[in-house]
Amino acid sequence: MKPIEIEDIDKLPGIRIRENDTFCFRCHPEVECFNQCCRNLNLFLYPYDVLRLKQSLGLSSDEFLDRHVDIVMRPANFFPDVLLRMAENTEKTCPFLIESGCSVYPDRPDTCRTFPVEQGMLYDADRKKDTPVHFFRPPDFCQGQYEKKEWTLPAWIRDQEAERHHQLTIRWAGLKRLFQNDPWGFEGPQGPKAKMAFMATYNIDRYRDFVFQSSFLKRYKVKSEILKKLKTDDVQLLKFGFEWVNVFIWGMRSKDIRPR
Ligand code: SF4
Ligand code: SF4
């Protein structure tokens, strides 16, 4: 999710949707474009997407990243982005696309959930706050935009069960925005600190081993009730990983993670 500058907001493609605006859309297997949107995509995966997909596929986060993603550096950011790797066929279909539709539908990524509504982040520097902004942006071939079913944004987000994804993506966007500044120094973005920050946010099973099987707990004081949750709860571990990156990379204070 790219951060949006306030002066650019009216230049972006698509129709901006505010909370009480309505739009018409319906996707179903009878549309002639069915599944056309699930191919040849630059589909960015956020940390919670990876968590849900690896659970859905019964893989470790390590295996998921190995099999299904490409890691890229984009200009003006010093943290890598994660792209879902498309299948090696002529149409470059999504690897999870099957004839009947999406094979990981209950765990599909954030971007797929509210498609063709896209979410971006507007940063208010005065209030130091990220605000989500939404655009209705169906591709020309998408027939769903000509259907009669009317939605407000909150109703659409609810219908697609996207609340949890959105919450965690907003949290992630706040952390990712910090990486518009280079924290790596001479190590660069391939160095050991960068690898650890990536592990804490994207490779959650490895990060759990790191918390419990390295000298981590000798270096950081963490309450026992929190540690108990981290042993089994991937979402708590992901939130903890975000917090730890704030402490470890950006030197922020945390009430839950105290350097010893
Ligand atoms: S994850 Fe599912 S919905 Fe998203 S592009 Fe792939 S097949 Fe389509
Ligand atoms: S292009 Fe639009 S209507 Fe067609 S399958 Fe994709 S979301 Fe549905």
Tab-separated table of C-alpha atoms and ligand atoms in Angstrom:
chain	number	residue	atom	x	y	z
A	1	MET	CA	0.000	0.000	0.000
A	2	LYS	CA	1.610	3.192	-1.208
A	3	PRO	CA	1.465	6.237	1.047
A	4	ILE	CA	-0.473	9.056	-0.602
A	5	GLU	CA	0.467	12.717	-0.360
A	6	ILE	CA	-2.485	15.025	0.265
A	7	GLU	CA	-1.711	17.193	-2.793
A	8	ASP	CA	-1.843	14.102	-5.056
A	9	ILE	CA	-5.160	12.728	-3.894
A	10	ASP	CA	-7.331	14.304	-6.599
A	11	LYS	CA	-4.940	13.240	-9.366
A	12	LEU	CA	-5.274	9.518	-8.634
A	13	PRO	CA	-7.270	7.265	-10.986
A	14	GLY	CA	-10.664	5.919	-9.919
A	15	ILE	CA	-13.518	7.425	-7.944
A	16	ARG	CA	-12.819	8.316	-4.341
A	17	ILE	CA	-15.297	6.642	-2.002
A	18	ARG	CA	-16.043	8.186	1.368
A	19	GLU	CA	-17.911	6.487	4.169
A	20	ASN	CA	-21.449	7.413	3.051
A	21	ASP	CA	-20.884	7.280	-0.709
A	22	THR	CA	-22.382	4.416	-2.628
A	23	PHE	CA	-21.171	2.391	-5.576
A	24	CYS	CA	-22.665	-0.462	-7.599
A	25	PHE	CA	-20.894	-3.784	-7.904
A	26	ARG	CA	-21.542	-7.503	-7.940
A	27	CYS	CA	-19.215	-10.335	-8.858
A	28	HIS	CA	-20.561	-13.836	-9.497
A	29	PRO	CA	-19.647	-16.880	-11.607
A	30	GLU	CA	-22.085	-15.924	-14.392
A	31	VAL	CA	-20.246	-12.702	-15.355
A	32	GLU	CA	-18.405	-13.182	-18.652
A	33	CYS	CA	-15.181	-11.818	-17.120
A	34	PHE	CA	-15.247	-14.403	-14.301
A	35	ASN	CA	-11.678	-14.991	-13.050
A	36	GLN	CA	-10.164	-12.570	-15.588
A	37	CYS	CA	-8.968	-10.302	-12.783
A	38	CYS	CA	-6.927	-13.094	-11.130
A	39	ARG	CA	-4.057	-13.118	-13.622
A	40	ASN	CA	-0.921	-11.227	-14.480
A	41	LEU	CA	-1.072	-9.190	-11.290
A	42	ASN	CA	1.362	-7.146	-9.280
A	43	LEU	CA	-0.279	-8.384	-6.111
A	44	PHE	CA	1.477	-6.985	-3.045
A	45	LEU	CA	1.143	-9.134	0.053
A	46	TYR	CA	1.137	-7.548	3.497
A	47	PRO	CA	2.303	-9.409	6.612
A	48	TYR	CA	-1.203	-10.465	7.669
A	49	ASP	CA	-1.881	-11.753	4.129
A	50	VAL	CA	1.144	-14.036	4.399
A	51	LEU	CA	0.039	-15.213	7.830
A	52	ARG	CA	-3.465	-16.131	6.610
A	53	LEU	CA	-2.277	-17.736	3.378
A	54	LYS	CA	0.360	-19.896	5.037
A	55	GLN	CA	-2.235	-21.064	7.564
A	56	SER	CA	-4.718	-21.768	4.780
A	57	LEU	CA	-2.180	-23.806	2.805
A	58	GLY	CA	-0.803	-25.628	5.863
A	59	LEU	CA	2.706	-24.300	5.199
A	60	SER	CA	5.263	-22.686	7.464
A	61	SER	CA	5.847	-19.011	6.728
A	62	ASP	CA	9.311	-19.974	5.449
A	63	GLU	CA	7.860	-22.495	2.985
A	64	PHE	CA	5.191	-20.046	1.866
A	65	LEU	CA	7.718	-17.293	1.165
A	66	ASP	CA	9.993	-19.737	-0.680
A	67	ARG	CA	7.263	-21.105	-2.911
A	68	HIS	CA	4.992	-18.174	-3.531
A	69	VAL	CA	6.627	-14.768	-3.376
A	70	ASP	CA	9.152	-12.489	-5.002
A	71	ILE	CA	10.824	-9.923	-2.800
A	72	VAL	CA	11.480	-6.556	-4.414
A	73	MET	CA	12.866	-3.181	-3.382
A	74	ARG	CA	10.841	-0.228	-4.653
A	75	PRO	CA	12.237	3.265	-5.000
A	76	ALA	CA	11.887	5.654	-2.047
A	77	ASN	CA	11.479	2.909	0.543
A	78	PHE	CA	14.128	1.012	2.467
A	79	PHE	CA	12.041	-2.046	3.343
A	80	PRO	CA	11.355	-4.753	0.752
A	81	ASP	CA	7.923	-5.382	-0.727
A	82	VAL	CA	6.492	-8.849	-1.149
A	83	LEU	CA	4.772	-9.804	-4.399
A	84	LEU	CA	2.731	-12.941	-4.984
A	85	ARG	CA	4.507	-14.935	-7.702
A	86	MET	CA	2.160	-15.701	-10.607
A	87	ALA	CA	2.088	-19.182	-12.163
A	88	GLU	CA	4.462	-19.896	-15.035
A	89	ASN	CA	1.794	-20.303	-17.695
A	90	THR	CA	0.970	-18.139	-20.698
A	91	GLU	CA	-1.701	-16.199	-18.824
A	92	LYS	CA	0.378	-15.841	-15.646
A	93	THR	CA	-2.576	-16.808	-13.510
A	94	CYS	CA	-2.621	-16.427	-9.749
A	95	PRO	CA	-1.297	-19.700	-8.273
A	96	PHE	CA	-4.495	-20.020	-6.238
A	97	LEU	CA	-6.880	-19.687	-9.153
A	98	ILE	CA	-8.899	-22.781	-10.033
A	99	GLU	CA	-11.779	-23.180	-12.460
A	100	SER	CA	-14.426	-22.536	-9.838
A	101	GLY	CA	-12.654	-19.387	-8.610
A	102	CYS	CA	-10.266	-18.639	-5.754
A	103	SER	CA	-9.033	-21.745	-3.932
A	104	VAL	CA	-8.003	-19.728	-0.865
A	105	TYR	CA	-11.138	-17.577	-0.821
A	106	PRO	CA	-11.676	-17.403	2.997
A	107	ASP	CA	-8.012	-16.403	3.383
A	108	ARG	CA	-7.542	-14.336	0.229
A	109	PRO	CA	-5.261	-11.289	0.556
A	110	ASP	CA	-6.457	-7.861	1.624
A	111	THR	CA	-6.234	-6.424	-1.896
A	112	CYS	CA	-8.432	-9.207	-3.319
A	113	ARG	CA	-11.056	-8.856	-0.580
A	114	THR	CA	-12.391	-5.429	-1.370
A	115	PHE	CA	-11.457	-5.395	-5.081
A	116	PRO	CA	-12.323	-3.307	-7.095
A	117	VAL	CA	-12.177	-0.893	-4.167
A	118	GLU	CA	-8.534	-0.096	-3.445
A	119	GLN	CA	-7.237	1.228	-0.156
A	120	GLY	CA	-4.400	3.719	0.237
A	121	MET	CA	-2.955	5.569	3.200
A	122	LEU	CA	-3.015	9.317	3.575
A	123	TYR	CA	-0.533	10.560	6.162
A	124	ASP	CA	-1.474	13.649	8.114
A	125	ALA	CA	1.886	15.021	9.296
A	126	ASP	CA	0.254	17.555	11.685
A	127	ARG	CA	-1.778	14.914	13.494
A	128	LYS	CA	0.874	12.219	12.931
A	129	LYS	CA	-1.874	9.891	11.794
A	130	ASP	CA	-2.472	7.537	8.875
A	131	THR	CA	-5.959	7.728	7.426
A	132	PRO	CA	-7.205	5.101	4.982
A	133	VAL	CA	-8.639	6.411	1.712
A	134	HIS	CA	-10.570	4.333	-0.798
A	135	PHE	CA	-11.044	4.424	-4.545
A	136	PHE	CA	-13.488	2.505	-6.741
A	137	ARG	CA	-11.221	1.402	-9.549
A	138	PRO	CA	-12.555	-1.554	-11.574
A	139	PRO	CA	-10.578	-2.469	-14.696
A	140	ASP	CA	-12.449	-1.768	-17.969
A	141	PHE	CA	-13.192	-5.462	-18.532
A	142	CYS	CA	-14.841	-5.875	-15.100
A	143	GLN	CA	-18.543	-6.449	-15.746
A	144	GLY	CA	-19.388	-6.367	-12.034
A	145	GLN	CA	-19.382	-2.564	-12.123
A	146	TYR	CA	-22.529	-2.604	-14.327
A	147	GLU	CA	-24.557	-4.669	-11.880
A	148	LYS	CA	-27.295	-3.033	-9.824
A	149	LYS	CA	-26.280	-4.063	-6.303
A	150	GLU	CA	-25.466	-0.922	-4.303
A	151	TRP	CA	-22.950	-0.711	-1.464
A	152	THR	CA	-21.562	1.766	1.023
A	153	LEU	CA	-17.910	1.289	1.880
A	154	PRO	CA	-18.506	-0.037	5.436
A	155	ALA	CA	-21.125	-2.498	4.131
A	156	TRP	CA	-18.734	-3.720	1.414
A	157	ILE	CA	-15.857	-4.155	3.880
A	158	ARG	CA	-18.161	-6.086	6.223
A	159	ASP	CA	-19.517	-8.244	3.420
A	160	GLN	CA	-15.997	-9.209	2.346
A	161	GLU	CA	-14.899	-9.861	5.973
A	162	ALA	CA	-12.037	-7.450	5.432
A	163	GLU	CA	-12.053	-5.635	8.810
A	164	ARG	CA	-9.248	-7.642	10.420
A	165	HIS	CA	-7.108	-7.444	7.260
A	166	HIS	CA	-7.673	-3.702	7.019
A	167	GLN	CA	-6.799	-3.118	10.691
A	168	LEU	CA	-3.532	-4.992	10.417
A	169	THR	CA	-2.669	-3.495	7.032
A	170	ILE	CA	-3.171	0.020	8.436
A	171	ARG	CA	-0.896	-0.866	11.341
A	172	TRP	CA	1.657	-2.251	8.921
A	173	ALA	CA	1.429	0.835	6.678
A	174	GLY	CA	2.288	3.048	9.677
A	175	LEU	CA	5.430	1.015	10.339
A	176	LYS	CA	6.350	0.712	6.651
A	177	ARG	CA	6.107	4.486	6.208
A	178	LEU	CA	9.011	4.913	8.659
A	179	PHE	CA	11.189	3.116	6.121
A	180	GLN	CA	10.984	6.060	3.759
A	181	ASN	CA	14.093	6.966	5.778
A	182	ASP	CA	17.118	4.707	5.589
A	183	PRO	CA	17.816	3.065	8.970
A	184	TRP	CA	20.399	0.581	7.722
A	185	GLY	CA	23.507	2.713	7.452
A	186	PHE	CA	26.579	0.941	6.074
A	187	GLU	CA	24.892	-2.520	6.371
A	188	GLY	CA	22.397	-1.611	3.654
A	189	PRO	CA	18.951	-3.177	3.154
A	190	GLN	CA	20.450	-6.662	2.693
A	191	GLY	CA	22.287	-6.565	6.031
A	192	PRO	CA	21.589	-8.588	9.204
A	193	LYS	CA	19.347	-5.968	10.856
A	194	ALA	CA	17.175	-5.711	7.758
A	195	LYS	CA	16.876	-9.504	7.601
A	196	MET	CA	15.720	-9.611	11.213
A	197	ALA	CA	13.119	-6.898	10.656
A	198	PHE	CA	11.812	-8.809	7.616
A	199	MET	CA	11.645	-12.018	9.641
A	200	ALA	CA	9.685	-10.318	12.456
A	201	THR	CA	7.038	-9.044	10.044
A	202	TYR	CA	6.797	-11.637	7.274
A	203	ASN	CA	8.391	-14.878	8.457
A	204	ILE	CA	6.397	-15.332	11.600
A	205	ASP	CA	7.252	-18.975	12.354
A	206	ARG	CA	10.969	-18.205	12.144
A	207	TYR	CA	10.409	-15.175	14.350
A	208	ARG	CA	8.715	-17.348	16.986
A	209	ASP	CA	11.813	-19.598	17.059
A	210	PHE	CA	13.950	-16.492	17.340
A	211	VAL	CA	11.946	-15.189	20.329
A	212	PHE	CA	11.915	-18.486	22.201
A	213	GLN	CA	15.096	-20.230	21.107
A	214	SER	CA	17.726	-17.506	20.873
A	215	SER	CA	19.077	-15.088	23.486
A	216	PHE	CA	16.127	-12.756	22.720
A	217	LEU	CA	14.600	-13.084	26.193
A	218	LYS	CA	17.963	-12.345	27.793
A	219	ARG	CA	18.056	-9.093	25.833
A	220	TYR	CA	14.404	-8.042	26.187
A	221	LYS	CA	12.077	-8.169	29.144
A	222	VAL	CA	8.592	-9.349	28.131
A	223	LYS	CA	5.729	-10.097	30.534
A	224	SER	CA	5.028	-13.797	30.999
A	225	GLU	CA	1.333	-13.446	30.060
A	226	ILE	CA	2.368	-11.937	26.721
A	227	LEU	CA	4.930	-14.684	26.113
A	228	LYS	CA	2.294	-17.322	26.764
A	229	LYS	CA	0.118	-15.892	23.961
A	230	LEU	CA	3.054	-15.577	21.559
A	231	LYS	CA	3.723	-19.323	21.785
A	232	THR	CA	0.505	-20.214	19.974
A	233	ASP	CA	-1.172	-17.088	18.607
A	234	ASP	CA	0.189	-15.977	15.213
A	235	VAL	CA	-1.745	-12.690	15.183
A	236	GLN	CA	-0.426	-11.671	18.617
A	237	LEU	CA	3.060	-12.631	17.463
A	238	LEU	CA	2.688	-10.505	14.335
A	239	LYS	CA	1.601	-7.459	16.373
A	240	PHE	CA	4.501	-8.127	18.747
A	241	GLY	CA	6.853	-8.325	15.737
A	242	PHE	CA	5.661	-4.901	14.515
A	243	GLU	CA	6.252	-3.477	17.995
A	244	TRP	CA	9.678	-5.067	18.229
A	245	VAL	CA	10.751	-3.547	14.879
A	246	ASN	CA	9.809	-0.148	16.313
A	247	VAL	CA	12.043	-0.834	19.309
A	248	PHE	CA	14.881	-2.641	17.530
A	249	ILE	CA	15.210	-0.488	14.424
A	250	TRP	CA	13.748	2.852	15.433
A	251	GLY	CA	14.687	2.898	19.127
A	252	MET	CA	11.106	3.590	20.220
A	253	ARG	CA	9.861	2.856	23.711
A	254	SER	CA	7.394	0.043	24.259
A	255	LYS	CA	5.498	-0.904	27.386
A	256	ASP	CA	5.563	-4.565	26.344
A	257	ILE	CA	9.172	-4.962	25.153
A	258	ARG	CA	11.904	-3.483	27.326
A	259	PRO	CA	15.594	-3.824	26.454
A	260	ARG	CA	17.429	-5.257	29.501
B	1	SF4	S1	-5.773	-14.941	-4.209
B	1	SF4	FE1	-7.726	-15.595	-5.025
B	1	SF4	S2	-8.878	-13.709	-5.368
B	1	SF4	FE2	-6.723	-13.137	-5.164
B	1	SF4	S3	-5.900	-13.104	-7.226
B	1	SF4	FE3	-5.542	-15.142	-6.414
B	1	SF4	S4	-7.286	-16.383	-7.070
B	1	SF4	FE4	-7.836	-14.222	-7.311
B	2	SF4	S1	-13.352	-8.685	-13.335
B	2	SF4	FE1	-14.849	-7.889	-11.841
B	2	SF4	S2	-16.777	-8.982	-12.203
B	2	SF4	FE2	-15.144	-10.033	-13.360
B	2	SF4	S3	-14.540	-11.676	-11.989
B	2	SF4	FE3	-13.171	-9.949	-11.561
B	2	SF4	S4	-14.166	-8.780	-9.916
B	2	SF4	FE4	-15.687	-10.195	-10.762
